Amino acid sequence: VLFCPVLAGGSGSDVATDLKGGFANLSLGIGRAELARAVLEGIACDLELSLQFLQSKLPLSAQLPAVGGGAKSDLWLDIYANVLEKDILRSRISRDAVSLGAAALVFRAGGLWQTYDKIKALHRQTAPIRCQLPKATAYRAVKQKFHQFCRQLAALNRQGEE
């Protein structure tokens, strides 16, 4: 099962800006677990477009940080590690990561903090979720199908608007 997670039109990193998402390869035997996994894999495959764009502009580490509520899921981080082919570092800062980051920027800009050391002290990482070559290799085929599916969905959407 494949899921294209672009539900509000294509992103800036996607050539198909008129893309609308959906599922592929559904059958009567597909259950909630398969649909949920397809959603997670689709989000990871779509995120890879942004990662590729970033990598074309600047060097990135072999390890990527994960913060927020999604970082609590071992399954999701395992999918990310193998789709993105990078180790994932889970921060102990979870759902408050965005708020803490915004507050740190305000404190620094307002002159209350001279450095980000207070945030760094909170941001301790757990053991990395490692990219595993057999899984990453299997995901390469999934990613090809995913991108083909998304291109076909975009083409169908364009035809419907003509």
CSV table of C-alpha atoms in Angstrom, one decimal:
chain,number,residue,atom,x,y,z
A,1,VAL,CA,0.0,0.0,0.0
A,2,LEU,CA,1.3,3.5,-0.9
A,3,PHE,CA,0.1,6.8,0.5
A,4,CYS,CA,0.9,10.2,-1.1
A,5,PRO,CA,0.5,12.6,1.9
A,6,VAL,CA,0.1,15.8,-0.1
A,7,LEU,CA,-3.5,16.6,0.7
A,8,ALA,CA,-3.4,20.4,0.1
A,9,GLY,CA,-1.5,20.7,-3.1
A,10,GLY,CA,2.2,20.0,-3.8
A,11,SER,CA,4.9,21.4,-1.7
A,12,GLY,CA,7.6,23.9,-2.8
A,13,SER,CA,10.1,21.1,-3.2
A,14,ASP,CA,7.8,19.0,-5.4
A,15,VAL,CA,7.6,19.6,-9.1
A,16,ALA,CA,4.0,18.7,-9.1
A,17,THR,CA,2.5,21.7,-7.3
A,18,ASP,CA,-1.0,20.7,-8.3
A,19,LEU,CA,-0.7,17.3,-6.6
A,20,LYS,CA,-3.5,16.0,-4.4
A,21,GLY,CA,-2.7,12.9,-2.3
A,22,GLY,CA,-4.3,9.5,-1.9
A,23,PHE,CA,-3.8,5.7,-1.4
A,24,ALA,CA,-2.7,3.1,-4.0
A,25,ASN,CA,-2.8,-0.7,-4.0
A,26,LEU,CA,-5.8,-1.0,-1.8
A,27,SER,CA,-7.7,-4.3,-1.5
A,28,LEU,CA,-10.3,-5.8,0.7
A,29,GLY,CA,-7.6,-7.5,2.8
A,30,ILE,CA,-5.9,-4.3,3.8
A,31,GLY,CA,-6.4,-3.4,7.4
A,32,ARG,CA,-5.8,-0.3,9.6
A,33,ALA,CA,-2.3,-1.3,10.4
A,34,GLU,CA,-1.3,-1.4,6.8
A,35,LEU,CA,-2.9,1.9,6.1
A,36,ALA,CA,-1.3,3.5,9.1
A,37,ARG,CA,2.2,2.2,8.1
A,38,ALA,CA,1.6,3.5,4.5
A,39,VAL,CA,0.8,6.9,5.9
A,40,LEU,CA,4.1,6.9,8.0
A,41,GLU,CA,6.1,5.7,5.0
A,42,GLY,CA,4.4,8.2,2.7
A,43,ILE,CA,5.3,11.1,5.0
A,44,ALA,CA,8.9,9.9,5.2
A,45,CYS,CA,9.1,9.5,1.4
A,46,ASP,CA,7.7,13.0,0.9
A,47,LEU,CA,10.1,14.4,3.6
A,48,GLU,CA,13.0,13.0,1.6
A,49,LEU,CA,12.3,15.6,-1.2
A,50,SER,CA,12.9,18.3,1.4
A,51,LEU,CA,16.0,16.5,2.6
A,52,GLN,CA,17.4,16.2,-0.9
A,53,PHE,CA,16.8,19.9,-1.5
A,54,LEU,CA,18.6,20.8,1.7
A,55,GLN,CA,21.5,18.5,0.8
A,56,SER,CA,21.8,20.3,-2.6
A,57,LYS,CA,22.3,23.6,-0.7
A,58,LEU,CA,24.5,22.6,2.3
A,59,PRO,CA,26.3,19.7,3.8
A,60,LEU,CA,24.2,17.7,6.3
A,61,SER,CA,25.3,15.4,9.0
A,62,ALA,CA,24.9,11.6,8.7
A,63,GLN,CA,22.6,11.9,11.7
A,64,LEU,CA,19.3,13.8,11.8
A,65,PRO,CA,17.6,15.0,15.0
A,66,ALA,CA,14.1,14.1,15.8
A,67,VAL,CA,12.0,16.1,18.2
A,68,GLY,CA,8.3,16.5,19.0
A,69,GLY,CA,5.5,13.9,19.5
A,70,GLY,CA,6.4,11.8,16.5
A,71,ALA,CA,9.9,11.3,18.0
A,72,LYS,CA,8.3,9.1,20.7
A,73,SER,CA,7.5,6.4,18.1
A,74,ASP,CA,10.2,3.8,17.6
A,75,LEU,CA,8.4,2.6,14.5
A,76,TRP,CA,8.2,6.0,12.9
A,77,LEU,CA,11.9,6.8,13.6
A,78,ASP,CA,12.9,3.4,12.2
A,79,ILE,CA,11.0,4.2,9.0
A,80,TYR,CA,12.6,7.7,8.9
A,81,ALA,CA,16.1,6.2,9.4
A,82,ASN,CA,15.7,3.7,6.6
A,83,VAL,CA,13.8,5.8,4.1
A,84,LEU,CA,16.1,8.8,4.6
A,85,GLU,CA,19.1,6.5,4.9
A,86,LYS,CA,20.4,8.5,7.9
A,87,ASP,CA,20.7,7.6,11.6
A,88,ILE,CA,18.1,9.4,13.7
A,89,LEU,CA,18.9,11.0,17.0
A,90,ARG,CA,15.9,11.3,19.3
A,91,SER,CA,16.0,14.3,21.7
A,92,ARG,CA,14.6,14.0,25.2
A,93,ILE,CA,12.8,17.3,24.4
A,94,SER,CA,9.5,16.0,23.0
A,95,ARG,CA,6.3,17.9,22.5
A,96,ASP,CA,7.7,21.2,23.7
A,97,ALA,CA,10.5,21.4,21.2
A,98,VAL,CA,8.9,24.1,19.0
A,99,SER,CA,7.9,26.2,22.0
A,100,LEU,CA,11.4,25.9,23.6
A,101,GLY,CA,13.0,26.8,20.3
A,102,ALA,CA,10.8,29.9,19.8
A,103,ALA,CA,11.4,31.0,23.4
A,104,ALA,CA,15.2,30.5,23.0
A,105,LEU,CA,15.2,32.7,19.8
A,106,VAL,CA,13.2,35.4,21.7
A,107,PHE,CA,15.5,35.3,24.7
A,108,ARG,CA,18.6,35.5,22.5
A,109,ALA,CA,17.2,38.3,20.3
A,110,GLY,CA,16.1,40.2,23.4
A,111,GLY,CA,19.5,40.0,25.0
A,112,LEU,CA,18.3,37.9,27.9
A,113,TRP,CA,20.6,35.0,26.8
A,114,GLN,CA,24.1,35.3,25.3
A,115,THR,CA,24.2,31.7,24.1
A,116,TYR,CA,21.8,28.7,23.5
A,117,ASP,CA,23.6,26.7,26.3
A,118,LYS,CA,20.4,26.4,28.4
A,119,ILE,CA,18.6,24.7,25.5
A,120,LYS,CA,21.6,22.5,24.8
A,121,ALA,CA,21.5,21.4,28.4
A,122,LEU,CA,17.9,20.2,28.0
A,123,HIS,CA,18.6,18.6,24.6
A,124,ARG,CA,20.1,15.3,25.5
A,125,GLN,CA,19.9,12.5,23.0
A,126,THR,CA,19.0,8.9,23.4
A,127,ALA,CA,20.8,6.1,21.5
A,128,PRO,CA,20.5,6.7,17.7
A,129,ILE,CA,18.0,4.8,15.6
A,130,ARG,CA,20.3,3.3,13.0
A,131,CYS,CA,19.7,3.1,9.3
A,132,GLN,CA,19.9,-0.6,8.5
A,133,LEU,CA,21.2,-1.4,5.0
A,134,PRO,CA,18.7,-4.3,4.2
A,135,LYS,CA,15.7,-2.1,5.2
A,136,ALA,CA,17.1,1.0,3.4
A,137,THR,CA,17.6,-1.1,0.2
A,138,ALA,CA,14.1,-2.4,0.4
A,139,TYR,CA,12.8,1.2,0.8
A,140,ARG,CA,14.6,2.3,-2.3
A,141,ALA,CA,12.2,0.3,-4.4
A,142,VAL,CA,9.2,1.7,-2.3
A,143,LYS,CA,10.5,5.2,-2.8
A,144,GLN,CA,10.6,4.7,-6.6
A,145,LYS,CA,7.0,3.5,-6.6
A,146,PHE,CA,6.0,6.3,-4.3
A,147,HIS,CA,7.4,9.0,-6.5
A,148,GLN,CA,5.9,7.4,-9.6
A,149,PHE,CA,2.5,7.2,-7.9
A,150,CYS,CA,2.6,10.8,-6.8
A,151,ARG,CA,3.6,11.9,-10.4
A,152,GLN,CA,0.6,9.9,-11.8
A,153,LEU,CA,-1.7,11.4,-9.2
A,154,ALA,CA,-0.6,14.9,-10.2
A,155,ALA,CA,-1.2,14.1,-13.9
A,156,LEU,CA,-4.7,12.8,-13.1
A,157,ASN,CA,-5.4,16.0,-11.2
A,158,ARG,CA,-4.3,18.1,-14.1
A,159,GLN,CA,-6.5,16.2,-16.5
A,160,GLY,CA,-9.5,16.7,-14.2
A,161,GLU,CA,-9.0,20.4,-14.2
A,162,GLU,CA,-8.8,20.8,-18.0
